[in-house]
CSV table of C-alpha atoms in Angstrom, one decimal:
chain,number,residue,atom,x,y,z
A,1,MET,CA,-14.7,-13.1,-6.9
A,2,SER,CA,-17.1,-14.6,-4.4
A,3,LEU,CA,-17.1,-18.3,-3.7
A,4,ALA,CA,-20.4,-18.6,-5.4
A,5,LEU,CA,-18.8,-17.6,-8.7
A,6,THR,CA,-15.2,-18.7,-8.3
A,7,GLY,CA,-15.9,-22.3,-9.2
A,8,LEU,CA,-17.8,-21.5,-12.4
A,9,CYS,CA,-15.2,-19.9,-14.6
A,10,ARG,CA,-11.5,-19.1,-14.8
A,11,TYR,CA,-12.1,-15.4,-15.6
A,12,PRO,CA,-14.7,-13.0,-14.3
A,13,ILE,CA,-16.2,-12.7,-17.7
A,14,VAL,CA,-19.8,-13.4,-18.4
A,15,GLN,CA,-21.4,-13.6,-21.8
A,16,ALA,CA,-24.8,-11.9,-21.5
A,17,PRO,CA,-28.0,-13.7,-22.5
A,18,MET,CA,-29.3,-12.0,-25.6
A,19,ALA,CA,-32.8,-13.1,-26.5
A,20,GLY,CA,-33.7,-13.2,-30.2
A,21,GLY,CA,-31.1,-15.7,-31.4
A,22,ALA,CA,-27.7,-14.2,-30.6
A,23,SER,CA,-26.9,-16.4,-27.6
A,24,ARG,CA,-26.7,-19.7,-29.5
A,25,PRO,CA,-25.3,-22.9,-27.8
A,26,GLU,CA,-22.2,-22.5,-30.0
A,27,LEU,CA,-21.4,-19.1,-28.4
A,28,VAL,CA,-22.2,-20.3,-24.9
A,29,ALA,CA,-19.9,-23.3,-25.3
A,30,ALA,CA,-17.1,-21.3,-26.8
A,31,VAL,CA,-17.1,-18.8,-24.0
A,32,GLY,CA,-17.1,-21.5,-21.4
A,33,GLU,CA,-14.2,-23.4,-23.0
A,34,ALA,CA,-12.2,-20.2,-23.1
A,35,GLY,CA,-12.6,-19.6,-19.3
A,36,GLY,CA,-15.7,-17.4,-19.1
A,37,ILE,CA,-19.3,-18.3,-18.5
A,38,GLY,CA,-21.9,-18.2,-21.2
A,39,PHE,CA,-25.7,-17.8,-20.9
A,40,LEU,CA,-28.4,-19.2,-23.1
A,41,ALA,CA,-31.4,-16.8,-23.5
A,42,ALA,CA,-34.7,-18.7,-22.9
A,43,GLY,CA,-36.7,-15.5,-23.7
A,44,TYR,CA,-39.0,-15.8,-26.8
A,45,LYS,CA,-38.4,-19.6,-26.9
A,46,THR,CA,-40.7,-22.5,-26.0
A,47,ALA,CA,-39.8,-24.5,-22.9
A,48,ASP,CA,-38.9,-27.4,-25.3
A,49,GLY,CA,-36.8,-25.1,-27.4
A,50,MET,CA,-34.9,-23.9,-24.3
A,51,TYR,CA,-34.3,-27.5,-23.1
A,52,ASN,CA,-33.0,-28.6,-26.6
A,53,GLU,CA,-30.4,-25.8,-26.4
A,54,VAL,CA,-29.4,-26.8,-22.9
A,55,LYS,CA,-28.8,-30.4,-24.1
A,56,GLN,CA,-26.8,-29.0,-27.1
A,57,VAL,CA,-24.5,-27.0,-24.8
A,58,ARG,CA,-24.0,-30.1,-22.6
A,59,ARG,CA,-23.1,-32.2,-25.7
A,60,THR,CA,-20.5,-29.6,-26.7
A,61,THR,CA,-18.8,-28.7,-23.4
A,62,GLY,CA,-18.5,-29.8,-19.8
A,63,ARG,CA,-18.0,-26.2,-18.6
A,64,SER,CA,-20.5,-24.3,-16.5
A,65,PHE,CA,-23.1,-22.2,-18.2
A,66,GLY,CA,-26.4,-20.4,-17.3
A,67,VAL,CA,-29.9,-20.0,-18.6
A,68,ASN,CA,-31.8,-16.7,-18.5
A,69,LEU,CA,-35.6,-16.5,-18.0
A,70,PHE,CA,-38.0,-13.6,-18.6
A,71,MET,CA,-40.4,-13.0,-15.7
A,72,PRO,CA,-44.1,-12.9,-16.5
A,73,GLN,CA,-45.3,-9.4,-17.1
A,74,PRO,CA,-48.5,-7.9,-15.7
A,75,LEU,CA,-51.0,-6.7,-18.3
A,76,VAL,CA,-51.2,-3.1,-17.4
A,77,ALA,CA,-50.9,-1.5,-20.9
A,78,ASP,CA,-53.6,1.0,-22.0
A,79,PRO,CA,-55.4,-0.9,-24.9
A,80,SER,CA,-56.3,2.4,-26.5
A,81,ALA,CA,-52.7,3.4,-26.6
A,82,VAL,CA,-51.7,0.1,-28.2
A,83,GLU,CA,-54.5,0.6,-30.8
A,84,VAL,CA,-53.2,4.1,-31.7
A,85,TYR,CA,-49.7,2.7,-32.1
A,86,ARG,CA,-51.1,-0.1,-34.3
A,87,HIS,CA,-52.6,2.5,-36.7
A,88,GLN,CA,-49.3,4.3,-36.7
A,89,LEU,CA,-47.5,1.1,-37.8
A,90,ALA,CA,-49.9,0.4,-40.6
A,91,GLY,CA,-47.6,2.1,-43.2
A,92,GLU,CA,-44.8,-0.2,-42.1
A,93,ALA,CA,-47.0,-3.2,-42.6
A,94,THR,CA,-47.8,-2.0,-46.1
A,95,TRP,CA,-44.1,-1.2,-46.9
A,96,TYR,CA,-42.8,-4.6,-45.8
A,97,GLY,CA,-45.9,-6.5,-47.1
A,98,THR,CA,-46.6,-8.3,-43.8
A,99,PRO,CA,-49.4,-8.1,-41.3
A,100,LEU,CA,-48.9,-6.7,-37.8
A,101,GLY,CA,-48.9,-9.2,-35.0
A,102,ASP,CA,-51.6,-9.9,-32.4
A,103,PRO,CA,-50.9,-7.7,-29.3
A,104,ASP,CA,-53.2,-9.8,-27.2
A,105,ALA,CA,-51.3,-13.1,-27.7
A,106,ASP,CA,-50.2,-14.9,-24.5
A,107,GLY,CA,-47.2,-13.0,-23.0
A,108,ASP,CA,-46.0,-15.1,-20.1
A,109,ASP,CA,-43.2,-16.6,-22.2
A,110,GLY,CA,-43.8,-20.1,-20.7
A,111,TYR,CA,-42.2,-19.1,-17.4
A,112,GLU,CA,-43.7,-21.9,-15.3
A,113,ALA,CA,-42.8,-24.6,-17.7
A,114,LYS,CA,-39.2,-23.4,-18.1
A,115,VAL,CA,-38.8,-23.2,-14.3
A,116,ALA,CA,-40.1,-26.8,-13.9
A,117,ILE,CA,-37.6,-28.1,-16.5
A,118,LEU,CA,-34.7,-26.3,-14.9
A,119,LEU,CA,-35.6,-27.6,-11.5
A,120,GLU,CA,-36.0,-31.2,-12.7
A,121,ASP,CA,-32.7,-31.1,-14.7
A,122,PRO,CA,-30.7,-28.3,-13.0
A,123,VAL,CA,-28.1,-26.1,-14.8
A,124,PRO,CA,-25.3,-24.4,-12.9
A,125,VAL,CA,-26.8,-20.9,-13.1
A,126,ALA,CA,-30.3,-19.4,-13.7
A,127,SER,CA,-30.8,-15.7,-14.1
A,128,PHE,CA,-33.9,-13.7,-14.3
A,129,THR,CA,-34.9,-10.5,-16.3
A,130,PHE,CA,-37.8,-8.1,-15.8
A,131,GLY,CA,-38.5,-8.9,-12.2
A,132,CYS,CA,-37.6,-11.2,-9.3
A,133,PRO,CA,-39.0,-14.7,-8.7
A,134,SER,CA,-40.7,-15.6,-5.5
A,135,ARG,CA,-38.8,-16.8,-2.5
A,136,GLU,CA,-40.3,-20.3,-3.1
A,137,VAL,CA,-38.8,-20.4,-6.6
A,138,LEU,CA,-35.4,-19.1,-5.6
A,139,ASP,CA,-35.2,-21.5,-2.6
A,140,ALA,CA,-36.1,-24.4,-4.9
A,141,PHE,CA,-33.3,-23.5,-7.3
A,142,ALA,CA,-30.9,-23.2,-4.4
A,143,ALA,CA,-31.9,-26.6,-3.2
A,144,ALA,CA,-31.3,-28.0,-6.7
A,145,GLY,CA,-27.7,-26.6,-6.6
A,146,THR,CA,-28.4,-23.8,-9.1
A,147,LEU,CA,-27.0,-20.3,-8.4
A,148,THR,CA,-29.7,-17.7,-9.0
A,149,VAL,CA,-28.9,-14.3,-10.4
A,150,VAL,CA,-31.5,-11.5,-10.4
A,151,THR,CA,-31.0,-8.6,-12.8
A,152,VAL,CA,-31.5,-5.2,-11.1
A,153,THR,CA,-31.4,-1.6,-12.2
A,154,SER,CA,-31.7,0.2,-8.8
A,155,PRO,CA,-30.8,-0.2,-5.1
A,156,GLN,CA,-34.4,-0.9,-4.2
A,157,GLU,CA,-34.6,-3.8,-6.7
A,158,ALA,CA,-31.4,-5.1,-5.3
A,159,ARG,CA,-32.8,-5.0,-1.7
A,160,ASN,CA,-35.9,-6.8,-2.9
A,161,ALA,CA,-33.9,-9.5,-4.6
A,162,GLN,CA,-31.8,-10.1,-1.5
A,163,TRP,CA,-34.9,-10.3,0.6
A,164,ALA,CA,-36.4,-12.9,-1.8
A,165,GLY,CA,-33.3,-15.1,-1.6
A,166,ALA,CA,-31.3,-14.4,-4.7
A,167,GLY,CA,-27.9,-15.9,-4.8
A,168,ALA,CA,-26.3,-13.0,-6.8
A,169,LEU,CA,-27.2,-9.9,-8.7
A,170,CYS,CA,-26.6,-8.7,-12.2
A,171,VAL,CA,-26.4,-4.9,-11.8
A,172,GLN,CA,-27.4,-3.4,-15.1
A,173,GLY,CA,-26.4,0.2,-15.9
A,174,THR,CA,-28.2,2.4,-18.4
A,175,GLU,CA,-25.3,1.9,-20.9
A,176,ALA,CA,-26.4,-1.7,-21.5
A,177,GLY,CA,-27.6,-2.8,-24.9
A,178,GLY,CA,-31.0,-4.4,-25.2
A,179,HIS,CA,-33.8,-4.2,-22.7
A,180,GLN,CA,-33.5,-2.4,-19.4
A,181,SER,CA,-34.4,-5.0,-16.8
A,182,THR,CA,-36.5,-2.8,-14.6
A,183,HIS,CA,-38.8,-4.8,-12.4
A,184,ARG,CA,-41.6,-2.3,-13.0
A,185,ASP,CA,-41.7,-0.3,-16.2
A,186,ASP,CA,-43.0,3.1,-15.0
A,187,PRO,CA,-44.0,5.2,-18.1
A,188,GLN,CA,-43.8,8.3,-15.9
A,189,ALA,CA,-40.1,7.7,-15.1
A,190,GLY,CA,-39.1,8.5,-18.7
A,191,LEU,CA,-36.3,6.8,-20.7
A,192,THR,CA,-33.6,7.3,-18.1
A,193,GLY,CA,-31.3,5.2,-15.9
A,194,THR,CA,-28.3,5.2,-13.7
A,195,GLY,CA,-24.7,4.7,-15.0
A,196,LEU,CA,-23.0,1.4,-14.2
A,197,LEU,CA,-20.2,2.6,-11.9
A,198,SER,CA,-22.5,4.7,-9.8
A,199,LEU,CA,-25.1,1.9,-9.7
A,200,VAL,CA,-22.5,-0.8,-8.6
A,201,ALA,CA,-21.4,1.5,-5.7
A,202,GLU,CA,-25.0,2.2,-4.7
A,203,VAL,CA,-25.9,-1.5,-4.7
A,204,ARG,CA,-22.8,-2.5,-2.9
A,205,ALA,CA,-23.7,-0.1,-0.1
A,206,CYS,CA,-27.1,-1.6,0.6
A,207,VAL,CA,-26.8,-5.4,-0.1
A,208,ASP,CA,-24.4,-8.2,0.6
A,209,LEU,CA,-24.6,-10.4,-2.5
A,210,PRO,CA,-22.1,-11.2,-5.3
A,211,VAL,CA,-22.4,-8.6,-8.1
A,212,ILE,CA,-22.1,-9.1,-11.8
A,213,ALA,CA,-21.7,-5.6,-13.5
A,214,ALA,CA,-23.3,-5.1,-16.9
A,215,GLY,CA,-23.6,-2.1,-19.2
A,216,GLY,CA,-21.5,-1.0,-22.2
A,217,LEU,CA,-18.4,-3.0,-21.3
A,218,MET,CA,-16.3,-3.9,-24.3
A,219,LEU,CA,-12.6,-3.9,-23.2
A,220,GLY,CA,-10.6,-5.7,-20.5
A,221,SER,CA,-9.6,-2.4,-19.0
A,222,GLN,CA,-13.3,-1.6,-18.4
A,223,ILE,CA,-13.8,-5.0,-16.7
A,224,THR,CA,-10.9,-4.2,-14.4
A,225,ALA,CA,-12.5,-0.8,-13.6
A,226,VAL,CA,-15.9,-2.4,-12.6
A,227,LEU,CA,-14.0,-5.0,-10.5
A,228,ALA,CA,-12.2,-2.2,-8.7
A,229,ALA,CA,-15.6,-0.5,-8.2
A,230,GLY,CA,-16.8,-3.5,-6.2
A,231,ALA,CA,-18.2,-6.0,-8.8
A,232,ASP,CA,-17.2,-9.7,-8.7
A,233,ALA,CA,-17.6,-10.2,-12.4
A,234,ALA,CA,-18.5,-8.4,-15.6
A,235,GLN,CA,-21.2,-9.2,-18.1
A,236,LEU,CA,-20.7,-8.3,-21.8
A,237,GLY,CA,-23.3,-8.7,-24.5
A,238,THR,CA,-22.6,-6.3,-27.4
A,239,ALA,CA,-18.9,-7.3,-27.3
A,240,PHE,CA,-19.9,-10.9,-28.2
A,241,LEU,CA,-22.5,-10.0,-31.0
A,242,PRO,CA,-19.9,-9.9,-33.9
A,243,CYS,CA,-18.4,-13.3,-33.0
A,244,PRO,CA,-18.9,-16.0,-35.6
A,245,GLU,CA,-20.6,-18.2,-33.0
A,246,SER,CA,-23.2,-15.5,-32.3
A,247,GLY,CA,-26.6,-16.0,-34.0
A,248,ALA,CA,-27.1,-12.3,-34.5
A,249,HIS,CA,-28.2,-11.3,-38.0
A,250,PRO,CA,-25.2,-10.3,-40.3
A,251,LEU,CA,-26.7,-6.8,-40.7
A,252,HIS,CA,-26.9,-6.4,-37.0
A,253,LYS,CA,-23.2,-7.4,-36.6
A,254,GLN,CA,-22.2,-5.0,-39.4
A,255,ALA,CA,-24.2,-2.1,-38.0
A,256,LEU,CA,-22.2,-2.1,-34.7
A,257,THR,CA,-19.3,-0.4,-36.5
A,258,ASN,CA,-21.1,1.0,-39.6
A,259,PRO,CA,-20.6,4.8,-39.7
A,260,LEU,CA,-24.3,5.1,-40.6
A,261,PHE,CA,-25.2,4.2,-37.0
A,262,VAL,CA,-23.3,6.6,-34.8
A,263,THR,CA,-25.3,6.5,-31.6
A,264,THR,CA,-27.6,4.5,-29.4
A,265,THR,CA,-30.8,5.5,-27.5
A,266,LEU,CA,-33.3,4.0,-25.2
A,267,THR,CA,-36.5,3.4,-27.1
A,268,ARG,CA,-39.9,1.6,-26.7
A,269,ALA,CA,-40.4,1.5,-30.5
A,270,PHE,CA,-39.9,-2.2,-31.0
A,271,SER,CA,-41.2,-3.8,-27.8
A,272,GLY,CA,-43.0,-1.2,-25.6
A,273,ARG,CA,-40.2,-1.5,-23.0
A,274,PRO,CA,-37.1,0.7,-22.7
A,275,ALA,CA,-34.3,-0.9,-24.7
A,276,ARG,CA,-31.0,0.5,-25.9
A,277,GLY,CA,-30.3,0.1,-29.6
A,278,LEU,CA,-28.7,1.9,-32.6
A,279,VAL,CA,-30.7,4.8,-33.8
A,280,ASN,CA,-32.2,3.9,-37.2
A,281,ARG,CA,-35.2,5.1,-39.2
A,282,PHE,CA,-37.7,3.0,-37.3
A,283,VAL,CA,-36.5,4.3,-33.9
A,284,ARG,CA,-36.5,8.0,-35.2
A,285,GLU,CA,-40.0,7.7,-36.7
A,286,HIS,CA,-41.8,5.6,-34.1
A,287,GLY,CA,-39.8,5.9,-30.8
A,288,PRO,CA,-41.4,9.1,-29.7
A,289,TYR,CA,-44.9,7.6,-30.0
A,290,ALA,CA,-44.5,4.0,-28.7
A,291,PRO,CA,-46.5,3.3,-25.6
A,292,ALA,CA,-45.4,1.6,-22.4
A,293,ALA,CA,-46.9,-1.7,-23.5
A,294,TYR,CA,-44.7,-4.8,-23.2
A,295,PRO,CA,-45.2,-7.5,-24.6
A,296,GLN,CA,-48.0,-6.1,-26.7
A,297,VAL,CA,-45.8,-3.8,-28.8
A,298,HIS,CA,-43.2,-6.6,-29.1
A,299,GLN,CA,-45.9,-8.8,-30.6
A,300,LEU,CA,-47.2,-6.1,-32.9
A,301,THR,CA,-43.8,-5.5,-34.4
A,302,SER,CA,-42.5,-9.1,-34.6
A,303,GLY,CA,-43.5,-9.6,-38.2
A,304,LEU,CA,-42.1,-6.2,-39.2
A,305,ARG,CA,-38.7,-6.9,-37.7
A,306,THR,CA,-38.5,-10.3,-39.4
A,307,ALA,CA,-39.6,-8.8,-42.8
A,308,ALA,CA,-37.0,-6.0,-42.5
A,309,ALA,CA,-34.2,-8.6,-41.8
A,310,GLN,CA,-35.3,-10.7,-44.8
A,311,ALA,CA,-35.3,-7.6,-47.0
A,312,GLY,CA,-31.8,-6.7,-45.9
A,313,ASP,CA,-33.1,-3.4,-44.4
A,314,ALA,CA,-31.2,-2.5,-41.2
A,315,GLN,CA,-33.3,0.7,-40.9
A,316,GLY,CA,-36.3,-1.4,-39.9
A,317,MET,CA,-34.6,-3.9,-37.6
A,318,ALA,CA,-34.1,-3.8,-33.8
A,319,LEU,CA,-30.3,-3.3,-33.6
A,320,TRP,CA,-29.8,-3.7,-29.9
A,321,ALA,CA,-26.4,-2.4,-28.8
A,322,GLY,CA,-24.7,-0.9,-25.8
A,323,GLN,CA,-23.0,2.5,-25.7
A,324,GLY,CA,-19.6,1.0,-26.4
A,325,HIS,CA,-20.7,-0.6,-29.7
A,326,ARG,CA,-18.1,1.2,-31.8
A,327,MET,CA,-15.4,-0.8,-30.0
A,328,ALA,CA,-16.8,-4.1,-31.2
A,329,ARG,CA,-14.2,-6.6,-32.5
A,330,GLU,CA,-15.0,-9.4,-34.9
A,331,LEU,CA,-13.2,-12.3,-33.3
A,332,PRO,CA,-14.0,-15.9,-32.4
A,333,ALA,CA,-15.6,-16.0,-28.9
A,334,GLY,CA,-12.7,-17.9,-27.4
A,335,GLU,CA,-10.1,-15.5,-28.8
A,336,LEU,CA,-12.2,-12.6,-27.5
A,337,VAL,CA,-12.3,-14.0,-24.0
A,338,GLY,CA,-8.5,-14.5,-24.1
A,339,LEU,CA,-8.0,-11.0,-25.3
A,340,LEU,CA,-10.2,-9.5,-22.6
A,341,ALA,CA,-8.3,-11.5,-20.0
A,342,ALA,CA,-5.0,-10.2,-21.4
A,343,GLU,CA,-6.3,-6.6,-21.4
A,344,MET,CA,-7.4,-7.0,-17.8
A,345,GLU,CA,-4.0,-8.2,-16.7
A,346,ALA,CA,-2.3,-5.3,-18.6
A,347,ALA,CA,-4.7,-2.8,-17.0
A,348,ARG,CA,-3.8,-4.2,-13.5
A,349,ALA,CA,-0.1,-4.0,-14.3
A,350,ALA,CA,-0.4,-0.4,-15.4
A,351,VAL,CA,-2.2,0.6,-12.2
A,352,SER,CA,0.6,-1.2,-10.2
A,353,VAL,CA,3.3,0.7,-12.0
A,354,ARG,CA,1.6,4.1,-11.6
A,355,SER,CA,1.0,3.5,-7.9
A,356,ALA,CA,4.5,2.2,-7.2
A,357,PRO,CA,6.6,4.6,-5.0
């Protein structure tokens, strides 16, 4: 691991920030205490809500941790396409007995306020999703002693982040659960992406920054593989969803290994941005028609997702999951970190035996 990451954790294991409630302070603290590094997800929270969770982590552990911020999104969606999708969702609103959300609500996610708080009271690591901060912001974090991590999905995004002054990169392959962190959501590009191992190699060839690999990783042997491919650490999200410390809905946790949900897909159905989740009724019925309109679609469907969860209907929930979801293990977060570390060691030992003369 690079020096920028070595002092933060015992193992090169990063618990991904999962917006929507999964990345609770309890999970972040447990991962840190076990030797990994956990991330709070500031997305969809107020600035005060984010700061309260930061203080809760600090009260629970003295280990290093990170906070992830969503970058503000340009309002480029076609209003007529959003309106058509609103009409398509009318039946869902009737079924769940809840109104659709306001697609025109403020969508900057309180970015400026959150940055100001984290600069005034710095945390060890700050990461960014859906874009790259300005050089001024990244330099300010560096001056405050915070390591900055920009999530990228292509070599060009990696080059842009290095030019802007990022301290490290989170390289996200298409296998990853949840939103694809493309810096520009191009509707003409389709719902595609580059696999993690190929992407790590491509990024390594064009930039000189520490790399955290993310995308469908569930086992210690997979972590060993991405480290061998050139990553400095591995980020896992879906693997931590079933942990008791995770704030994911019980139906979401159960769905990861439920035989009713056999595959994942990239879809815009729930948020208007490509995101990988388990294929359920909502994704099948609405995914083909959802416009490229984030955060407008996210705001439209917010009440529907909440109502489906309250009704115990996993077929109407956003069940974000990576491609390795079937390998999920229901363990306390600390035990999972320890097991992943043991699996990494076993994988390295197996390679040594096979390569011995």
